[in-house]
Short mmCIF file of C-alpha atoms and ligand atoms in Angstrom, two decimals:
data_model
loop_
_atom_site.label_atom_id
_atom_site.label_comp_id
_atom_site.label_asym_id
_atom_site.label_seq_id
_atom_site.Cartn_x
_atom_site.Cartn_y
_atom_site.Cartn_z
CA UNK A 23 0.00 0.00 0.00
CA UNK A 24 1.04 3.98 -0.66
CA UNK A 25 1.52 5.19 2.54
CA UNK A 26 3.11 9.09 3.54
CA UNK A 27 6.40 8.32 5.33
CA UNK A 28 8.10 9.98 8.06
CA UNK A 29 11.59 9.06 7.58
CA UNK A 30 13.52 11.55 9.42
CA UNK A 31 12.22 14.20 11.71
CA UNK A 32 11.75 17.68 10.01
CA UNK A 33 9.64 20.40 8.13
CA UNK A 34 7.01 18.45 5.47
CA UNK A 35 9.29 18.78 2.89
CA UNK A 36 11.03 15.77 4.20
CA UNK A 37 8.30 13.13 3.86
CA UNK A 38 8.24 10.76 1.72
CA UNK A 39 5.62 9.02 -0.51
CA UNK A 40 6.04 5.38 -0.85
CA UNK A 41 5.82 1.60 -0.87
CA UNK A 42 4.81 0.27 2.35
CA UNK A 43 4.01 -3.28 3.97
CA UNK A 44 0.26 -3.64 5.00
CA UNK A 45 -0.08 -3.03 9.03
CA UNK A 46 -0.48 -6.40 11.00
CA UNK A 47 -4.18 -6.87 12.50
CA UNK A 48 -4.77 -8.16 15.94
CA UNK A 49 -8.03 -9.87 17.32
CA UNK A 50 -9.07 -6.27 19.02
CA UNK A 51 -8.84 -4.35 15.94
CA UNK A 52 -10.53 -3.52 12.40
CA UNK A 53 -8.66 -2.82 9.05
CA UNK A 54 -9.68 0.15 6.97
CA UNK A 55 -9.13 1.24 3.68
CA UNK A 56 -9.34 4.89 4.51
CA UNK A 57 -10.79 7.42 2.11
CA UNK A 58 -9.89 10.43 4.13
CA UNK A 59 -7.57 11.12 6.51
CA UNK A 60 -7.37 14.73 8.67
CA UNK A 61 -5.43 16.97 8.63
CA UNK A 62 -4.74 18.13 12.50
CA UNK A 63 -1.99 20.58 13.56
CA UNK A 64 -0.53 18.16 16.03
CA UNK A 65 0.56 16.57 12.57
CA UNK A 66 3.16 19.21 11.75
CA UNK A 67 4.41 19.11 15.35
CA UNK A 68 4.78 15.15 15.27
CA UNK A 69 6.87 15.33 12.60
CA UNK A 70 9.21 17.84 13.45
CA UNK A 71 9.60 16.37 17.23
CA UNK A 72 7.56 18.78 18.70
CA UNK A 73 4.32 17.66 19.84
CA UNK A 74 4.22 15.98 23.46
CA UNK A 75 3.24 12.53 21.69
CA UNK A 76 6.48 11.75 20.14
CA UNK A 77 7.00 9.21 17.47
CA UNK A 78 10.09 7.39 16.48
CA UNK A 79 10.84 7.65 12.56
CA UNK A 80 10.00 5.41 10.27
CA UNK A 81 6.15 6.47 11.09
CA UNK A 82 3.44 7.95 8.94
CA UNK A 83 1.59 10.76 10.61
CA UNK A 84 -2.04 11.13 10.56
CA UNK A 85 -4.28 10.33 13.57
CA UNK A 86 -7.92 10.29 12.40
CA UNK A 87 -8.92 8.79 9.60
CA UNK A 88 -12.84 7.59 7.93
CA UNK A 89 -13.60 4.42 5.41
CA UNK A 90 -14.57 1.24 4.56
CA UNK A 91 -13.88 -1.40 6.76
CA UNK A 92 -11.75 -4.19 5.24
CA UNK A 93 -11.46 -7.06 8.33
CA UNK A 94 -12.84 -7.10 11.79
CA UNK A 95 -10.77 -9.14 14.34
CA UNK A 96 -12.67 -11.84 16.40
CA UNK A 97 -12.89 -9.67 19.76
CA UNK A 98 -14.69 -6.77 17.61
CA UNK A 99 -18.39 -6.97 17.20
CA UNK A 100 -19.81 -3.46 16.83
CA UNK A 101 -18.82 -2.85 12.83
CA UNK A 102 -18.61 -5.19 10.70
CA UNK A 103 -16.53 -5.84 6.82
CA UNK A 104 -18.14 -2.90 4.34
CA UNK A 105 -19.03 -0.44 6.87
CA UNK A 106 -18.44 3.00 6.51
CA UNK A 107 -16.70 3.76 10.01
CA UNK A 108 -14.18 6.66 11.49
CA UNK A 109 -11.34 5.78 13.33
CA UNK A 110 -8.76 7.30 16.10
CA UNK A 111 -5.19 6.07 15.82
CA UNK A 112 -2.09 7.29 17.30
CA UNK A 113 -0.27 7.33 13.99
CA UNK A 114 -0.53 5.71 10.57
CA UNK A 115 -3.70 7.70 9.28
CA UNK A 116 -2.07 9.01 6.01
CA UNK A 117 -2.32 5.84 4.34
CA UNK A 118 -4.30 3.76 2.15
CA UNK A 119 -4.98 1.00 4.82
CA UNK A 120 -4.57 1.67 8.44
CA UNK A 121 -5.32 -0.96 11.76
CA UNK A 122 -6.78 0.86 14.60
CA UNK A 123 -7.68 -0.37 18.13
CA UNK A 124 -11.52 -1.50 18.07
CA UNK A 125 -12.52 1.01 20.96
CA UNK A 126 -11.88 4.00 18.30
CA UNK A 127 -14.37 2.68 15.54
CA UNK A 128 -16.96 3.96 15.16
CA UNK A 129 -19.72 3.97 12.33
CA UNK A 130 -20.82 6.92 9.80
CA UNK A 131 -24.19 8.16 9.98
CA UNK A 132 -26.15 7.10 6.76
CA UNK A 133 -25.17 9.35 3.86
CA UNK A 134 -21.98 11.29 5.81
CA UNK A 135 -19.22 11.33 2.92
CA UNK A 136 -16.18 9.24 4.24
CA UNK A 137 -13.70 11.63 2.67
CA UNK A 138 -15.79 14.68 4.52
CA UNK A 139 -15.80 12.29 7.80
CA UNK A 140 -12.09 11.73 7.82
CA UNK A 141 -11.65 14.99 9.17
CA UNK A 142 -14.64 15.07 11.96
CA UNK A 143 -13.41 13.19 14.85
CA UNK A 144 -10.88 15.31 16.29
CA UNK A 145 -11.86 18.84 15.84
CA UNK A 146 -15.25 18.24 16.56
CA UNK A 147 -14.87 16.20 19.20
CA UNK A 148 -12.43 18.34 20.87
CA UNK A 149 -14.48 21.39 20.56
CA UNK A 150 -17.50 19.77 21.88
CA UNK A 151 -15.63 18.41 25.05
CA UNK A 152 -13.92 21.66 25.48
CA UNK A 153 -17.43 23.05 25.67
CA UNK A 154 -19.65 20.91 27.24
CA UNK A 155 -17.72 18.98 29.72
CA UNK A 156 -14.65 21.74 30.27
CA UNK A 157 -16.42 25.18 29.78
CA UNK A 158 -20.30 24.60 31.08
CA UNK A 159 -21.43 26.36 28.02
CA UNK A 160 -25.29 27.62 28.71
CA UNK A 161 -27.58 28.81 26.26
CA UNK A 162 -27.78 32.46 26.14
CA UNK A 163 -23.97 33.31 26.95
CA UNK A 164 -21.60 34.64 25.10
CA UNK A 165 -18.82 32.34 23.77
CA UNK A 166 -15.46 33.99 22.44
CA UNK A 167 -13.49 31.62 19.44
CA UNK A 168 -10.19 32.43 18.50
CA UNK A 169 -8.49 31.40 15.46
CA UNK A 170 -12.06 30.59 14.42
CA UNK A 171 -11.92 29.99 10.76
CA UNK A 172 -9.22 27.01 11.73
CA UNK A 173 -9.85 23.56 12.17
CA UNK A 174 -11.29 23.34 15.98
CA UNK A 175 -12.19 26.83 15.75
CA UNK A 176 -14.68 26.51 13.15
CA UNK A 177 -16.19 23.37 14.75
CA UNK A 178 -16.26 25.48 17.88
CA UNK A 179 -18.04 27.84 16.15
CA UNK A 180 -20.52 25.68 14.97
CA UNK A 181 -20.91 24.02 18.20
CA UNK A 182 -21.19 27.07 20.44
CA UNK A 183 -24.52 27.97 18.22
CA UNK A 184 -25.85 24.60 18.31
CA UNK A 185 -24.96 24.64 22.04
CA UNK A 186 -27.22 28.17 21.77
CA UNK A 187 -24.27 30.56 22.54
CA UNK A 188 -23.96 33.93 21.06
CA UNK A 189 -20.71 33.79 19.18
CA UNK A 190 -18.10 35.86 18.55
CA UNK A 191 -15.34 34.76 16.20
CA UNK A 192 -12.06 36.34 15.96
CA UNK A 193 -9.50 35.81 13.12
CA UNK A 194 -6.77 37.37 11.19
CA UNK A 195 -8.36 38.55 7.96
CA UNK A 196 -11.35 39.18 6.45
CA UNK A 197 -12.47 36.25 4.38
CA UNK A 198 -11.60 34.27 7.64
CA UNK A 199 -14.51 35.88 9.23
CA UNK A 200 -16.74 35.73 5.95
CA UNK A 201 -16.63 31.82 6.36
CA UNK A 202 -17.41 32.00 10.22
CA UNK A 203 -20.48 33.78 9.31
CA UNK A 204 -21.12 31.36 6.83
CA UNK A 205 -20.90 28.99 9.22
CA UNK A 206 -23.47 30.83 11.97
CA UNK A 207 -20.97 33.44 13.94
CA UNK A 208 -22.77 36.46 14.98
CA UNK A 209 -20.31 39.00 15.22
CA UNK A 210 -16.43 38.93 13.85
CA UNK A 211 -12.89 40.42 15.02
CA UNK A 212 -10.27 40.72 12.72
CA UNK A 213 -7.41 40.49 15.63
CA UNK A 214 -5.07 41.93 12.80
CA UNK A 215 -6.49 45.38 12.52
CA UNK A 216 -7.82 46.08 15.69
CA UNK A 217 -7.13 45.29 19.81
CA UNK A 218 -9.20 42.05 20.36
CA UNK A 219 -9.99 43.06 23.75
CA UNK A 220 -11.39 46.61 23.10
CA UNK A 221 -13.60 44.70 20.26
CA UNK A 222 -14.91 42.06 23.02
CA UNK A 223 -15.53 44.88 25.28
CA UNK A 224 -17.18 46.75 23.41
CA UNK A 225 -19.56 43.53 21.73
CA UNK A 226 -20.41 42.83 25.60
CA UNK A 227 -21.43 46.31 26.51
CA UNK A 228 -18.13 45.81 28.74
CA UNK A 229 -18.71 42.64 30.19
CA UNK A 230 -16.90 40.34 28.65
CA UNK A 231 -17.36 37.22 26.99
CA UNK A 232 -18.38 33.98 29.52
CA UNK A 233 -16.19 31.14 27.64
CA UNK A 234 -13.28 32.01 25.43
CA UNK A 235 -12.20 28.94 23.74
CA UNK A 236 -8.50 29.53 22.36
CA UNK A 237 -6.47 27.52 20.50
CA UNK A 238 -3.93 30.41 19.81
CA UNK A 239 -1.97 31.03 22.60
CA UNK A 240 0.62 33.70 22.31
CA UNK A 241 -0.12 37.34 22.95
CA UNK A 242 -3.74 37.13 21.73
CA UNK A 243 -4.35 35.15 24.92
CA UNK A 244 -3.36 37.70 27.52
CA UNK A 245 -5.27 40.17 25.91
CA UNK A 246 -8.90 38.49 25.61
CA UNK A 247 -8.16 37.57 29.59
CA UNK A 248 -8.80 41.14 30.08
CA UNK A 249 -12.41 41.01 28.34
CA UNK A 250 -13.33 37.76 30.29
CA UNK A 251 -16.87 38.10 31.79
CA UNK A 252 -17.87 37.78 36.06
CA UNK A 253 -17.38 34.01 36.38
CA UNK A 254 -16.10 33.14 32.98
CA UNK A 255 -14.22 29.92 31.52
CA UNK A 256 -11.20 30.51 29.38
CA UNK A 257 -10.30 27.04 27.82
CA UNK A 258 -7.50 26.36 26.95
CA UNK A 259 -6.99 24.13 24.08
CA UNK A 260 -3.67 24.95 21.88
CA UNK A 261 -0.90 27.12 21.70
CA UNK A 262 -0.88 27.24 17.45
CA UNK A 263 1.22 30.71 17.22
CA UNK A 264 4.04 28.93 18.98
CA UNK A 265 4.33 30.54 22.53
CA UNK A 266 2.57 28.93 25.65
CA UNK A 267 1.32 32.37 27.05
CA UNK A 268 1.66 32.99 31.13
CA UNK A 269 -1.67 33.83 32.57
CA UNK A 270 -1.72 36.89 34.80
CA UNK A 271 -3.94 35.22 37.62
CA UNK A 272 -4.91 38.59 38.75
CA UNK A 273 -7.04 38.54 35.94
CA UNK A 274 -8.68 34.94 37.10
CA UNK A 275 -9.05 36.64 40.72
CA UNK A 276 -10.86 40.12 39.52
CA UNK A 277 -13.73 37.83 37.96
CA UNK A 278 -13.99 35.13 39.35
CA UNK A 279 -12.31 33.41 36.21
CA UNK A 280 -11.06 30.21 35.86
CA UNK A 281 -8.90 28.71 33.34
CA UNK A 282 -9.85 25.77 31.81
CA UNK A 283 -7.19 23.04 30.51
CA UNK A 284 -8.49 20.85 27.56
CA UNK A 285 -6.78 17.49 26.63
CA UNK A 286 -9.08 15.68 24.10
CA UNK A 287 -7.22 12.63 23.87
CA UNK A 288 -6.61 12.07 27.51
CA UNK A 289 -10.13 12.51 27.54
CA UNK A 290 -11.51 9.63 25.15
CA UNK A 291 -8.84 7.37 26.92
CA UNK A 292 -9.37 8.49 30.35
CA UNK A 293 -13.50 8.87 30.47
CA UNK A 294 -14.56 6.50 27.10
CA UNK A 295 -18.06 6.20 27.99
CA UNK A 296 -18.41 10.03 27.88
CA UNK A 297 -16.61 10.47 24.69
CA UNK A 298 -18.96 8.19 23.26
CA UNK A 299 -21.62 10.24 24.37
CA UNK A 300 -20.21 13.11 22.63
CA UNK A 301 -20.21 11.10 19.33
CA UNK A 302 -23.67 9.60 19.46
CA UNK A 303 -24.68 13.80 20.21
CA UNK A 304 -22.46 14.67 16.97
CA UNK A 305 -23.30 12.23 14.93
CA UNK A 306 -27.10 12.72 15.39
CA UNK A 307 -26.47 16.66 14.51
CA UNK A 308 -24.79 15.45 11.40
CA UNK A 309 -27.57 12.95 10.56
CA UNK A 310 -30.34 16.01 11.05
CA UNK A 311 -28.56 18.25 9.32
CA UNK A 312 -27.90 20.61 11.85
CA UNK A 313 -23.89 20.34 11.83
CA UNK A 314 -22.34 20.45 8.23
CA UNK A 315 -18.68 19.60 8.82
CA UNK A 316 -16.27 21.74 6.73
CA UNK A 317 -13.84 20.64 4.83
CA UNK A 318 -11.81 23.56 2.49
CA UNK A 319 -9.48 21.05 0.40
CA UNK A 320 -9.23 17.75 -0.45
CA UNK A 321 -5.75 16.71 -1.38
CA UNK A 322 -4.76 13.33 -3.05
CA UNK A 323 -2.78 11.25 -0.39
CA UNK A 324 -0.18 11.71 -2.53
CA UNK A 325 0.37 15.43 -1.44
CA UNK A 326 0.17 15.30 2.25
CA UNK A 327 3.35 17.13 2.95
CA UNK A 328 2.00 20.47 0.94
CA UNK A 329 -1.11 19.77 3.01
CA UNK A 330 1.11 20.18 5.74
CA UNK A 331 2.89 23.31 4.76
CA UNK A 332 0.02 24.65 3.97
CA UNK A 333 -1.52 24.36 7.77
CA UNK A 334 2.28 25.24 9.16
CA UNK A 335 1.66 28.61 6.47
CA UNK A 336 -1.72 29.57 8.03
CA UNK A 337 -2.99 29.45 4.61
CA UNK A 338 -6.14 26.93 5.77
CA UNK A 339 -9.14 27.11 7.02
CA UNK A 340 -11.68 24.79 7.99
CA UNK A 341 -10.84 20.88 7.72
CA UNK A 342 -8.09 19.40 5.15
CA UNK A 343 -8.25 16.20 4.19
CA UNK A 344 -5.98 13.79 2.23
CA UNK A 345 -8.10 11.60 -0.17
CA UNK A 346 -6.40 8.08 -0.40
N1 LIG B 161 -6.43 20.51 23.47
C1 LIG B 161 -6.75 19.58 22.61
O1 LIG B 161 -7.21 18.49 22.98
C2 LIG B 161 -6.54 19.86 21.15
C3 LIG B 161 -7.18 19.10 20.16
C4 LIG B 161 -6.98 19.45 18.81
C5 LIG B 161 -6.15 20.52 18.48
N2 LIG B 161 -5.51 21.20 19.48
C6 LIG B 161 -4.62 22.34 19.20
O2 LIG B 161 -5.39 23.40 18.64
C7 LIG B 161 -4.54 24.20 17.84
C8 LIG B 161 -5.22 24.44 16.49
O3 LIG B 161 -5.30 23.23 15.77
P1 LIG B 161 -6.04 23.18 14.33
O4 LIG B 161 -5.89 21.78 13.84
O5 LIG B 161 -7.37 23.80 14.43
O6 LIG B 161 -5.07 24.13 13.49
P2 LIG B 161 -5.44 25.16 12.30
O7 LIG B 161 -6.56 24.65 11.48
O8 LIG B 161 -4.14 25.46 11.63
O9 LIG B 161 -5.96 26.46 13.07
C9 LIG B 161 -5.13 27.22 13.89
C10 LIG B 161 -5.48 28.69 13.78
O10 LIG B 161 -4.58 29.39 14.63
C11 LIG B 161 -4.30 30.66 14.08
N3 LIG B 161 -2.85 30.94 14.14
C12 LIG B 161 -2.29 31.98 14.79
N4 LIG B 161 -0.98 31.95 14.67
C13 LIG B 161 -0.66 30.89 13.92
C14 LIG B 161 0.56 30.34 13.44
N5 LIG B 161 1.74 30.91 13.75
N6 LIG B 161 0.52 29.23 12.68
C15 LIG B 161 -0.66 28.64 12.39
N7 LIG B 161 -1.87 29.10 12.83
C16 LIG B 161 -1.86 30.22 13.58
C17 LIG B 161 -4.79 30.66 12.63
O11 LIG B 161 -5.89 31.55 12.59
P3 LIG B 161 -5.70 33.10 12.27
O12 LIG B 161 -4.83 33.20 11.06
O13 LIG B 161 -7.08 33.54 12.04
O14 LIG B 161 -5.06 33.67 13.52
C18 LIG B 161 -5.30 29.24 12.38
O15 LIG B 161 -6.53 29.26 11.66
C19 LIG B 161 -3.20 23.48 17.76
O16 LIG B 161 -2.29 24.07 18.68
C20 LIG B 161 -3.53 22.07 18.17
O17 LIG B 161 -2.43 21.39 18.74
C21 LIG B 161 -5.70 20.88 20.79
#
């Protein structure tokens, strides 16, 4: 099988495309010939040597991944050979076959497009997690997204006004916002022309916004502390401009703030049962056709690493996906 090769660790430009042996299949797990595979920034990290997962060349990157199933081993009962199904997997997803662990299957909804699906999992169910279980999202309050045309911040977006938030999405340009409102924001900050937390303020009549979800970091994050609301959750979910930012807790302590860690995968290891509850929720908005997942750009398998230069270059929003 073709397969996208990590062979030594590095910028994308140093992956390979190439030849690889078939993964072995135990009796707890399902073979999949994937049809799309995500795109995730954790990928560019992995690869360099940079993400706190790290992965010992040869590998091939990818961790979520949607299909047909192929072979079922004999301890697997919930999917069966010619399902569509998504699946989790530590590494391996940017392939045309991968073998992951039978806990991390998990069937389509009737009609969702495999190649679409290969990019749901791990946005979506990060942003839903970050707001249900981490930030106590209510209906009615106002949720803050950074980097909201991204990957999680999208799905964020779309979550938060499923979750019946009043949104506000901030991003760096102006067509970034035009697809957040496309995608149900209600008001927009362009954080490159104008001081995020003077726009917040002044979009709460002062008050500040009750759960800022931001997968930023950097300076953006010290400054939307200051336009936090009385009692208000600031998640914390990535760091994707580079610099873990230091919270000034004086902030947390003038409104009775808290700050939030979110660790997805910890999560679906640590509490399954919930997780799973989060994808039976997602997966019936998908099937009613209340969440569209977005995908900007499929890419044939073949061109993973300019999928990856292309996240690393800011240049995507949305989902990508590598079509195998
Ligand atoms: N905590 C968890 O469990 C969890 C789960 C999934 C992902 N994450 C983290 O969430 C972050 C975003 O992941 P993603 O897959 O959504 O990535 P993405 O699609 O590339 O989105 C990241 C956004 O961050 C903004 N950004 C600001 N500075 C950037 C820079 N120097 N390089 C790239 N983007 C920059 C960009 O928006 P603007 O141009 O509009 O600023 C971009 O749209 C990553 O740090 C990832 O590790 C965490």
């Amino acid at each position: 099988m073709k397969a996208i090769v990590c062979r030594e660790l590095g910028p994308p430009e140093k992956l390979v495309f190439e030849e690889v042996p078939e993964p072995p299949m135990g009796p707890g797990q399902v073979r999949i010939a994937v049809q799309g595979a995500g795109v995730n920034f954790p990928d560019t990290l992995i690869i360099q040597g940079k993400y706190q997962m790290k992965a010992a060349p040869p590998f091939t990157p990818g961790a979520e991944v949607a299909g047909t199933v192929l072979a079922v081993g004999e301890r697997v009962k919930h999917v069966k050979v010619g399902d569509h199904v998504a699946a989790l997997v530590p590494v391996g997803g940017f392939a045309e076959q991968v073998v992951a662990s039978g806990d991390s299957v998990m069937p389509l909804p009737a009609g969702m497009d495999p190649v679409i699906a290969g990019g749901f999992p791990l946005a979506y169910g990060t942003s839903l997690h970050a707001l249900k279980q981490r930030g106590q999202l209510k209906p009615g309050e106002t949720l803050l997204v950074l980097g909201a045309a991204g990957g999680v911040g999208l799905s964020a977006v779309q979550i938060g006004k499923l979750m019946g938030a009043r949104v506000i999405a901030a991003a760096s340009s102006a067509d970034k916002l035009a697809l957040c409102k496309a995608h149900g924001a209600d008001e927009l900050v362009d954080y490159s022309k104008e001081s995020l937390k003077e726009a917040v303020k002044k979009l709460t009549r002062t008050q500040g916004a009750d759960v800022i979800y931001d997968p930023v970091g950097g300076e953006l994050a010290q400054d939307c502390l200051s336009a936090i609301n009385w009692n208000g959750r600031y998640l914390v979910i990535g760091f994707a401009a580079g610099t873990i930012p230091e919270i000034a807790t004086n902030r947390l302590l003038l409104k009775g703030a808290s700050a939030v860690g979110v660790f997805w995968g910890a999560f679906v290891a640590r509490e399954p049962k919930v997780s799973q509850e989060n994808f039976e929720q997602l997966f019936g908005w998908v099937a009613s056709g209340q969440l569209k997942p977005y995908v900007s750009k499929i890419y044939p398998l073949s061109q993973g690493a300019q999928a990856l230069r292309d996240m690393l270059e800011r240049k995507v929003t949305g989902k990508i996906v590598l079509k195998a």
